[in-house]
Tab-separated table of C-alpha atoms in Angstrom:
chain	number	residue	atom	x	y	z
A	1	MET	CA	0.000	0.000	0.000
A	2	ARG	CA	1.409	3.383	-1.009
A	3	ILE	CA	-0.257	6.637	-0.080
A	4	PRO	CA	-0.017	9.894	-2.048
A	5	ILE	CA	2.306	12.444	-0.440
A	6	ASP	CA	2.868	16.050	-1.465
A	7	THR	CA	5.203	18.382	0.371
A	8	PHE	CA	6.120	22.049	0.380
A	9	ARG	CA	7.865	24.473	2.698
A	10	LEU	CA	6.814	28.016	3.537
A	11	ASP	CA	9.340	30.857	3.512
A	12	ASN	CA	9.296	30.874	7.323
A	13	GLY	CA	10.508	27.265	7.380
A	14	LEU	CA	7.264	25.426	8.131
A	15	PHE	CA	7.402	22.021	6.417
A	16	VAL	CA	4.023	20.765	5.189
A	17	THR	CA	2.939	17.302	4.059
A	18	LEU	CA	-0.373	16.550	2.379
A	19	SER	CA	-2.010	13.172	1.752
A	20	GLU	CA	-5.439	13.047	0.182
A	21	ASP	CA	-7.838	10.186	0.896
A	22	ARG	CA	-11.462	10.768	-0.094
A	23	THR	CA	-12.891	7.539	1.358
A	24	ALA	CA	-14.454	9.315	4.367
A	25	PRO	CA	-15.517	12.971	4.828
A	26	ILE	CA	-12.981	13.717	7.543
A	27	VAL	CA	-9.600	15.396	7.627
A	28	ALA	CA	-6.768	15.205	10.159
A	29	VAL	CA	-4.447	18.066	11.018
A	30	ASN	CA	-1.261	17.089	12.833
A	31	LEU	CA	1.419	19.513	13.972
A	32	TRP	CA	4.728	18.183	15.319
A	33	TYR	CA	7.183	20.476	17.075
A	34	HIS	CA	10.708	19.073	17.190
A	35	VAL	CA	10.983	19.573	20.923
A	36	GLY	CA	10.570	17.060	23.710
A	37	SER	CA	11.843	16.424	27.173
A	38	ALA	CA	15.348	15.930	25.730
A	39	ASN	CA	15.487	19.659	24.992
A	40	GLU	CA	14.997	20.638	28.625
A	41	ARG	CA	17.869	21.676	30.828
A	42	LEU	CA	18.566	20.332	34.280
A	43	GLY	CA	16.617	22.222	36.896
A	44	ARG	CA	13.906	23.034	34.391
A	45	THR	CA	12.503	19.630	33.488
A	46	GLY	CA	8.909	19.048	32.432
A	47	PHE	CA	8.615	22.137	30.185
A	48	ALA	CA	7.708	20.268	26.980
A	49	HIS	CA	4.878	18.435	28.712
A	50	LEU	CA	3.786	21.617	30.493
A	51	PHE	CA	3.433	23.235	27.065
A	52	GLU	CA	1.155	20.428	25.984
A	53	HIS	CA	-1.213	21.977	28.538
A	54	MET	CA	-0.344	25.642	28.002
A	55	LEU	CA	-1.144	25.539	24.294
A	56	PHE	CA	-4.762	24.802	25.118
A	57	GLN	CA	-5.006	27.827	27.422
A	58	GLY	CA	-5.855	30.293	24.715
A	59	SER	CA	-4.059	32.866	22.636
A	60	GLU	CA	-4.499	36.479	21.675
A	61	HIS	CA	-7.651	35.551	19.740
A	62	VAL	CA	-8.916	32.368	21.404
A	63	GLY	CA	-10.050	32.119	25.008
A	64	SER	CA	-8.837	29.595	27.534
A	65	ASN	CA	-10.115	26.105	26.608
A	66	GLU	CA	-11.968	27.617	23.618
A	67	HIS	CA	-9.749	25.579	21.278
A	68	PHE	CA	-11.361	22.436	22.704
A	69	GLU	CA	-14.855	23.907	22.544
A	70	LEU	CA	-14.585	25.061	18.926
A	71	ILE	CA	-13.281	21.724	17.640
A	72	GLN	CA	-15.726	19.612	19.629
A	73	ARG	CA	-18.640	21.852	18.679
A	74	ALA	CA	-17.677	21.285	15.035
A	75	GLY	CA	-17.857	17.516	15.577
A	76	GLY	CA	-14.126	16.953	15.844
A	77	THR	CA	-11.657	15.429	18.270
A	78	LEU	CA	-8.310	16.791	19.388
A	79	ASN	CA	-5.455	16.445	21.835
A	80	GLY	CA	-1.704	16.636	22.195
A	81	SER	CA	1.116	14.418	23.388
A	82	THR	CA	4.727	14.725	24.481
A	83	TRP	CA	7.639	12.375	24.051
A	84	LEU	CA	11.385	12.515	24.554
A	85	GLU	CA	12.029	13.918	21.060
A	86	ARG	CA	8.867	15.749	20.043
A	87	THR	CA	5.559	17.321	21.009
A	88	ASN	CA	2.496	17.077	18.803
A	89	TYR	CA	-0.974	18.555	18.577
A	90	TYR	CA	-3.733	17.123	16.443
A	91	GLU	CA	-7.346	17.505	15.369
A	92	THR	CA	-9.621	15.277	13.317
A	93	VAL	CA	-12.630	17.175	11.998
A	94	PRO	CA	-15.348	16.923	9.347
A	95	SER	CA	-13.696	17.854	6.066
A	96	ASN	CA	-15.593	21.147	5.824
A	97	GLN	CA	-13.905	22.263	9.078
A	98	LEU	CA	-10.306	22.094	7.825
A	99	SER	CA	-10.044	25.870	7.821
A	100	LEU	CA	-11.025	26.048	11.505
A	101	ALA	CA	-8.445	23.448	12.570
A	102	LEU	CA	-5.650	25.138	10.600
A	103	TRP	CA	-6.534	28.589	11.907
A	104	LEU	CA	-6.545	27.403	15.506
A	105	GLU	CA	-3.106	25.761	15.165
A	106	ALA	CA	-1.680	28.800	13.390
A	107	ASP	CA	-3.199	31.169	15.906
A	108	ARG	CA	-1.560	29.576	18.905
A	109	MET	CA	1.751	29.216	17.092
A	110	GLY	CA	1.709	32.906	16.179
A	111	SER	CA	-0.027	34.590	19.086
A	112	LEU	CA	0.211	32.505	22.230
A	113	LEU	CA	2.600	34.719	24.165
A	114	PRO	CA	0.480	37.912	24.293
A	115	ALA	CA	-2.158	35.903	26.166
A	116	MET	CA	0.247	34.103	28.518
A	117	THR	CA	-0.336	35.055	32.114
A	118	GLN	CA	1.016	34.088	35.504
A	119	GLU	CA	-2.456	32.871	36.453
A	120	LYS	CA	-2.554	30.447	33.483
A	121	LEU	CA	0.917	29.174	34.308
A	122	ASP	CA	0.028	28.638	37.953
A	123	THR	CA	-3.180	26.852	37.033
A	124	GLN	CA	-1.561	24.502	34.528
A	125	ARG	CA	1.413	23.914	36.801
A	126	ASP	CA	-1.031	22.629	39.418
A	127	VAL	CA	-2.824	20.540	36.798
A	128	VAL	CA	0.455	18.921	35.759
A	129	LYS	CA	1.430	18.296	39.371
A	130	ASN	CA	-1.892	16.576	39.927
A	131	GLU	CA	-1.358	14.577	36.750
A	132	ARG	CA	2.013	13.500	38.090
A	133	ARG	CA	0.472	12.438	41.415
A	134	TRP	CA	-2.370	10.606	39.665
A	135	SER	CA	-0.608	8.939	36.749
A	136	ILE	CA	2.914	8.409	38.074
A	137	ASP	CA	3.509	8.751	41.808
A	138	ASN	CA	0.293	7.045	42.950
A	139	GLN	CA	-0.300	4.766	39.963
A	140	PRO	CA	0.799	1.117	40.151
A	141	TYR	CA	4.012	0.818	38.104
A	142	GLY	CA	3.538	4.541	37.241
A	143	THR	CA	7.217	5.391	37.667
A	144	TRP	CA	8.412	2.754	35.196
A	145	LEU	CA	9.212	5.159	32.341
A	146	GLU	CA	11.232	7.639	34.356
A	147	ARG	CA	12.993	4.845	36.258
A	148	LEU	CA	13.851	3.056	33.019
A	149	SER	CA	15.073	6.280	31.382
A	150	ALA	CA	17.262	6.977	34.395
A	151	LEU	CA	18.666	3.440	34.294
A	152	THR	CA	19.329	3.266	30.569
A	153	PHE	CA	20.864	6.699	29.929
A	154	PRO	CA	23.650	8.388	31.933
A	155	GLU	CA	22.750	11.279	34.219
A	156	SER	CA	24.163	13.887	31.847
A	157	HIS	CA	22.245	12.504	28.853
A	158	PRO	CA	19.183	14.396	27.477
A	159	PHE	CA	17.050	11.223	27.688
A	160	HIS	CA	17.903	10.590	31.342
A	161	HIS	CA	15.446	12.794	33.216
A	162	SER	CA	11.719	12.479	33.778
A	163	LEU	CA	9.453	13.412	30.865
A	164	ILE	CA	6.788	14.958	33.085
A	165	GLY	CA	9.401	16.681	35.236
A	166	SER	CA	9.967	16.835	38.958
A	167	MET	CA	7.740	18.661	41.407
A	168	GLU	CA	10.673	20.919	42.284
A	169	ASP	CA	11.349	21.907	38.673
A	170	LEU	CA	7.666	22.505	37.958
A	171	SER	CA	7.458	24.734	41.032
A	172	ALA	CA	10.540	26.663	39.932
A	173	ALA	CA	9.275	27.429	36.411
A	174	SER	CA	8.822	31.152	35.931
A	175	LEU	CA	6.824	33.020	33.321
A	176	ASP	CA	10.068	34.204	31.736
A	177	ASP	CA	11.276	30.570	31.508
A	178	ILE	CA	8.058	29.643	29.747
A	179	LYS	CA	8.251	32.527	27.291
A	180	GLN	CA	11.859	31.742	26.440
A	181	PHE	CA	11.066	28.068	25.893
A	182	PHE	CA	8.148	28.917	23.605
A	183	GLU	CA	10.132	31.457	21.563
A	184	THR	CA	12.950	28.934	21.108
A	185	TYR	CA	11.030	25.845	20.081
A	186	TYR	CA	7.449	26.632	19.028
A	187	THR	CA	8.341	28.271	15.754
A	188	PRO	CA	7.407	27.375	12.173
A	189	ASP	CA	10.974	26.414	11.260
A	190	ASN	CA	10.924	23.840	14.087
A	191	ALA	CA	7.565	22.339	13.095
A	192	VAL	CA	5.986	19.951	10.617
A	193	LEU	CA	2.337	20.283	9.634
A	194	SER	CA	0.607	17.267	8.093
A	195	ILE	CA	-2.888	17.148	6.626
A	196	ALA	CA	-4.464	13.817	5.701
A	197	GLY	CA	-7.928	12.799	4.563
A	198	ASP	CA	-10.700	14.385	2.540
A	199	PHE	CA	-9.475	17.748	1.248
A	200	ASP	CA	-8.365	19.460	-1.909
A	201	SER	CA	-4.604	19.981	-1.992
A	202	ALA	CA	-4.757	23.355	-3.686
A	203	ASP	CA	-7.286	24.638	-1.136
A	204	ALA	CA	-5.251	23.230	1.746
A	205	ARG	CA	-2.089	24.875	0.488
A	206	ARG	CA	-3.872	28.196	0.151
A	207	LEU	CA	-5.166	27.937	3.726
A	208	VAL	CA	-1.761	26.985	5.109
A	209	GLU	CA	-0.102	29.920	3.379
A	210	LYS	CA	-2.885	32.247	4.564
A	211	TYR	CA	-2.791	31.248	8.236
A	212	PHE	CA	0.849	30.246	8.796
A	213	GLY	CA	2.666	32.315	6.174
A	214	GLU	CA	3.043	35.493	8.258
A	215	ILE	CA	4.369	33.804	11.394
A	216	PRO	CA	8.060	34.698	11.714
A	217	ARG	CA	10.682	31.979	11.887
A	218	GLY	CA	12.575	31.478	15.114
A	219	ARG	CA	16.092	32.487	16.035
A	220	GLY	CA	17.320	28.894	16.024
A	221	LYS	CA	17.529	26.396	18.828
A	222	PRO	CA	20.494	25.064	20.766
A	223	SER	CA	21.745	21.690	19.623
A	224	LEU	CA	21.456	18.692	21.878
A	225	THR	CA	24.734	17.783	23.480
A	226	GLY	CA	26.099	14.532	24.790
A	227	MET	CA	23.753	12.293	22.800
A	228	ASP	CA	26.236	9.534	21.920
A	229	VAL	CA	26.200	6.355	23.978
A	230	PRO	CA	27.936	2.992	23.426
A	231	PRO	CA	25.881	0.419	21.480
A	232	ILE	CA	25.539	-1.755	24.590
A	233	PHE	CA	25.513	-1.024	28.319
A	234	GLY	CA	28.646	-3.076	28.880
A	235	GLN	CA	27.310	-4.759	32.009
A	236	PRO	CA	23.955	-5.889	33.378
A	237	LEU	CA	22.110	-3.319	35.465
A	238	ARG	CA	19.300	-4.096	37.818
A	239	LEU	CA	16.875	-2.173	40.014
A	240	VAL	CA	14.260	-3.735	42.272
A	241	VAL	CA	11.454	-1.373	43.265
A	242	GLY	CA	9.194	-2.038	46.221
A	243	ASP	CA	5.907	-0.381	45.328
A	244	ASP	CA	2.198	-0.445	46.094
A	245	VAL	CA	1.507	-3.081	43.456
A	246	ALA	CA	-0.384	-6.346	43.676
A	247	LEU	CA	1.722	-8.321	41.196
A	248	PRO	CA	5.405	-8.358	40.294
A	249	ARG	CA	6.161	-6.757	36.933
A	250	LEU	CA	9.419	-7.017	35.042
A	251	TYR	CA	10.836	-4.644	32.426
A	252	LEU	CA	13.917	-5.728	30.500
A	253	ALA	CA	15.523	-3.054	28.327
A	254	PHE	CA	18.235	-3.476	25.696
A	255	ARG	CA	20.040	-0.757	23.746
A	256	SER	CA	19.145	-1.234	20.077
A	257	PRO	CA	19.844	0.554	16.751
A	258	ILE	CA	18.144	3.937	16.414
A	259	PHE	CA	14.788	4.270	14.720
A	260	GLY	CA	15.076	4.339	10.936
A	261	SER	CA	18.517	2.729	10.711
A	262	ASP	CA	19.022	-0.588	8.903
A	263	GLY	CA	19.543	-2.384	12.203
A	264	TYR	CA	16.311	-0.976	13.631
A	265	TYR	CA	14.125	-3.190	11.463
A	266	ALA	CA	15.798	-6.399	12.620
A	267	ALA	CA	15.433	-5.212	16.237
A	268	SER	CA	11.772	-4.434	15.655
A	269	VAL	CA	11.166	-7.898	14.178
A	270	ALA	CA	13.006	-9.511	17.103
A	271	GLY	CA	10.718	-7.574	19.451
A	272	ALA	CA	7.651	-8.775	17.545
A	273	ILE	CA	8.829	-12.388	17.734
A	274	LEU	CA	9.294	-12.012	21.466
A	275	GLY	CA	6.202	-10.066	22.402
A	276	MET	CA	3.807	-8.974	19.647
A	277	ARG	CA	0.312	-10.385	20.121
A	278	ARG	CA	-0.696	-13.741	21.550
A	279	GLY	CA	1.324	-15.878	19.157
A	280	SER	CA	4.613	-14.386	20.314
A	281	ARG	CA	7.195	-16.429	22.192
A	282	LEU	CA	6.718	-14.714	25.548
A	283	HIS	CA	2.936	-14.893	25.453
A	284	ARG	CA	2.828	-18.454	24.218
A	285	SER	CA	5.418	-19.756	26.675
A	286	LEU	CA	4.875	-17.675	29.817
A	287	VAL	CA	1.143	-16.874	29.622
A	288	ARG	CA	-0.414	-19.929	27.944
A	289	GLU	CA	1.900	-22.869	28.498
A	290	ARG	CA	3.787	-22.244	31.739
A	291	GLN	CA	1.170	-19.878	33.215
A	292	VAL	CA	3.658	-17.793	35.154
A	293	ALA	CA	2.626	-14.475	33.570
A	294	ALA	CA	-0.690	-12.667	33.179
A	295	ASP	CA	0.508	-10.667	30.172
A	296	ALA	CA	3.655	-10.176	28.119
A	297	SER	CA	4.728	-7.813	25.369
A	298	ALA	CA	7.820	-6.318	23.738
A	299	PHE	CA	8.243	-3.038	21.874
A	300	THR	CA	10.786	-0.460	20.769
A	301	PHE	CA	10.776	3.157	21.961
A	302	ASP	CA	11.458	4.329	18.370
A	303	LEU	CA	14.085	6.872	19.405
A	304	ALA	CA	15.781	8.535	16.441
A	305	LYS	CA	18.814	9.852	18.334
A	306	ALA	CA	21.536	8.314	20.501
A	307	SER	CA	20.164	4.781	20.899
A	308	ASP	CA	16.793	3.150	20.700
A	309	LEU	CA	15.548	0.747	23.385
A	310	LEU	CA	13.897	-2.639	22.951
A	311	VAL	CA	11.750	-3.231	26.028
A	312	VAL	CA	10.193	-6.465	27.291
A	313	ASP	CA	7.255	-5.986	29.683
A	314	VAL	CA	5.853	-8.973	31.629
A	315	ILE	CA	3.311	-9.024	34.495
A	316	ALA	CA	3.331	-12.030	36.842
A	317	ARG	CA	0.375	-14.177	37.787
A	318	PRO	CA	-0.570	-13.950	41.511
A	319	GLU	CA	1.180	-17.214	42.399
A	320	THR	CA	4.425	-16.340	40.601
A	321	THR	CA	7.248	-15.001	42.747
A	322	PRO	CA	9.408	-12.112	41.491
A	323	GLU	CA	12.393	-14.435	41.381
A	324	ARG	CA	10.625	-16.946	39.164
A	325	LEU	CA	9.244	-14.226	36.890
A	326	GLU	CA	12.724	-12.841	36.325
A	327	GLU	CA	14.185	-16.303	35.787
A	328	GLU	CA	11.513	-17.326	33.275
A	329	VAL	CA	11.697	-14.129	31.208
A	330	ASN	CA	15.476	-14.225	31.050
A	331	ARG	CA	15.275	-17.873	30.015
A	332	GLU	CA	13.096	-16.976	27.034
A	333	VAL	CA	15.418	-14.159	25.952
A	334	ASP	CA	18.451	-16.408	26.326
A	335	ARG	CA	16.696	-19.129	24.342
A	336	LEU	CA	16.177	-16.718	21.470
A	337	ILE	CA	19.900	-15.922	21.493
A	338	GLN	CA	21.009	-19.550	21.729
A	339	ASP	CA	18.512	-21.229	19.402
A	340	GLY	CA	17.929	-18.361	16.994
A	341	VAL	CA	14.667	-17.643	15.222
A	342	ARG	CA	12.939	-19.632	12.502
A	343	GLU	CA	11.960	-18.463	9.032
A	344	GLU	CA	8.269	-18.793	9.826
A	345	GLU	CA	8.670	-16.648	12.957
A	346	VAL	CA	10.218	-13.843	10.922
A	347	GLU	CA	7.484	-14.152	8.300
A	348	ARG	CA	4.781	-13.999	10.990
A	349	ALA	CA	6.340	-10.971	12.666
A	350	VAL	CA	6.724	-9.103	9.380
A	351	ALA	CA	3.120	-9.930	8.443
A	352	LEU	CA	1.856	-8.587	11.777
A	353	ILE	CA	3.872	-5.402	11.445
A	354	ASP	CA	2.749	-4.971	7.831
A	355	THR	CA	-0.883	-5.369	8.889
A	356	GLU	CA	-0.388	-2.795	11.628
A	357	ILE	CA	1.082	-0.312	9.139
A	358	VAL	CA	-1.694	-0.782	6.575
A	359	THR	CA	-4.376	-0.497	9.261
A	360	ALA	CA	-2.806	2.698	10.585
A	361	LEU	CA	-2.645	4.271	7.128
A	362	GLN	CA	-6.384	3.770	6.694
A	363	SER	CA	-6.914	6.189	9.580
A	364	ALA	CA	-6.591	9.864	8.663
A	365	SER	CA	-5.241	10.766	12.106
A	366	GLU	CA	-2.667	7.940	12.134
A	367	ARG	CA	-1.593	8.748	8.574
A	368	ALA	CA	-1.050	12.409	9.444
A	369	ASP	CA	0.820	11.500	12.620
A	370	ARG	CA	3.211	9.152	10.835
A	371	LEU	CA	3.827	11.644	8.042
A	372	SER	CA	4.774	14.224	10.669
A	373	MET	CA	7.032	11.716	12.388
A	374	PHE	CA	9.094	10.831	9.308
A	375	ALA	CA	9.218	14.467	8.211
A	376	THR	CA	10.333	15.635	11.674
A	377	TYR	CA	12.966	12.984	12.317
A	378	PHE	CA	14.331	12.510	8.804
A	379	GLY	CA	12.958	15.308	6.624
A	380	GLU	CA	11.478	12.623	4.383
A	381	PRO	CA	7.771	11.844	4.896
A	382	GLU	CA	8.029	9.570	1.843
A	383	LEU	CA	9.824	7.063	4.075
A	384	LEU	CA	6.376	6.117	5.340
A	385	ASN	CA	5.757	4.332	2.049
A	386	GLU	CA	9.070	2.479	2.326
A	387	GLN	CA	8.370	0.825	5.668
A	388	PRO	CA	6.736	-2.424	4.449
A	389	ALA	CA	9.630	-3.090	2.044
A	390	LYS	CA	12.205	-2.460	4.763
A	391	TYR	CA	10.506	-5.018	6.989
A	392	GLN	CA	10.202	-7.472	4.101
A	393	ASP	CA	13.987	-7.260	3.665
A	394	VAL	CA	14.661	-8.429	7.247
A	395	THR	CA	16.235	-11.885	7.209
A	396	VAL	CA	16.586	-14.663	9.759
A	397	GLU	CA	20.318	-13.952	9.797
A	398	ALA	CA	19.769	-10.259	10.574
A	399	VAL	CA	17.452	-11.040	13.503
A	400	ASN	CA	19.853	-13.630	14.881
A	401	GLU	CA	22.778	-11.227	14.520
A	402	PHE	CA	20.806	-8.599	16.435
A	403	ALA	CA	19.874	-11.078	19.159
A	404	GLY	CA	23.429	-12.301	19.548
A	405	SER	CA	24.939	-8.830	19.743
A	406	ARG	CA	22.256	-6.926	21.687
A	407	LEU	CA	20.172	-9.235	23.886
A	408	GLY	CA	22.910	-10.719	26.038
A	409	PRO	CA	23.432	-10.028	29.779
A	410	GLU	CA	26.015	-7.347	29.000
A	411	ASN	CA	23.275	-5.267	27.362
A	412	ARG	CA	20.409	-6.016	29.718
A	413	VAL	CA	18.737	-3.624	32.163
A	414	THR	CA	16.337	-5.161	34.665
A	415	LEU	CA	13.630	-3.083	36.318
A	416	LEU	CA	11.587	-5.273	38.640
A	417	PHE	CA	8.527	-4.020	40.535
A	418	VAL	CA	7.543	-6.092	43.560
A	419	PRO	CA	4.863	-5.617	46.227
A	420	ARG	CA	6.250	-3.163	48.755
A	421	MET	CA	6.180	-5.565	51.691
A	422	GLU	CA	8.690	-7.851	49.975
A	423	THR	CA	11.547	-5.366	49.602
A	424	ALA	CA	12.388	-1.703	49.447
A	425	ASP	CA	14.269	-0.068	46.554
A	426	SER	CA	17.495	-1.984	46.298
A	427	GLY	CA	19.348	0.480	44.099
A	428	VAL	CA	21.292	-0.278	40.934
A	429	THR	CA	23.443	-3.361	41.220
A	430	THR	CA	25.011	-5.959	39.072
A	431	PRO	CA	22.629	-8.879	39.322
A	432	PRO	CA	23.726	-11.949	41.231
A	433	SER	CA	21.684	-14.411	39.218
A	434	ILE	CA	20.329	-12.654	36.146
A	435	ALA	CA	22.344	-14.544	33.551
A	436	ALA	CA	21.039	-17.919	32.506
């Protein structure tokens, strides 16, 4: 399946991708800013995620929360999200509301700061703090992402710190900090706008030029420093976390080739063989046959800088001890290294991934999001059409080479959550019995 893709760039640097699909009368607008938690400095973490909230607090021409009201009143949906390397905002609306969605995105890109107030900052700072309490600090396993990031990247690395930020840093954020962050990163030359679905390309281009064309480009952004890391950790790392959880849960993380590289596709297929859907090795062995796990999966973070991570995530059944869970999961990973994968396993994994890609491209919102992703990370949205072929080219030998070089104990980080009564945080140690 290949989708049509047109691109153009405005004089102010905004990169635009268009993909028409007239099968349903809806259109998706997706705006990626190339800024994420990695762009934050120490002592001021959590800004990118805070802006996910601030950009819905109104602009010079739109009242607080009116962005939500206008889109929902028009029959659309919208939201935003933040990740280590990017922040995105998106709307899916009836096709006759494309102009509204584009105007709203352009308006907050061009005129957010005049409407920024201390009261809005204080309000959203409290909202984010409550979100942190609700979704991380007081959520079972809620700290897994920031603990894993801290374990897998050195303290000085841009990926090391918490995505949502610390309470202390959120409290310390000033209005001047916020303004400086917005002026540095939320500019047209640091953004990709994608439009997918039922629209006319000429009309869409005219609207983009009309609404975004007068927004001035930024003054440039500081480059990320200290991104390079070795391809493997060099030794096993392990952290046991006593938490308010009912069941042990194990995360294994491995450094893997960055998203989009040749080695990434073999890593992605290896992850699918291990933990994609119910036919995967981990699910079949640990959930169905041995019944030591309630659920099992594996996935890549899809990081385009420094190093990607392949992560295995397994939740124990009530009768399974943490020690047995860890032993069983490591056994399955070691078995993949020692025995290798079979041709039919690679074919199944590639078929599943291919199905996932095709299904995603049938959704206007997913299509727009993926166009923005490839345009933001690589400057080439056309790479979206190349993905199935890249997966088809993955061989048994490539997967086995990846497994042998990247899944061994010397490249294995263990993050094990256990019910609090069993142990307190044990700190980072070299594991006494992790290797098979």
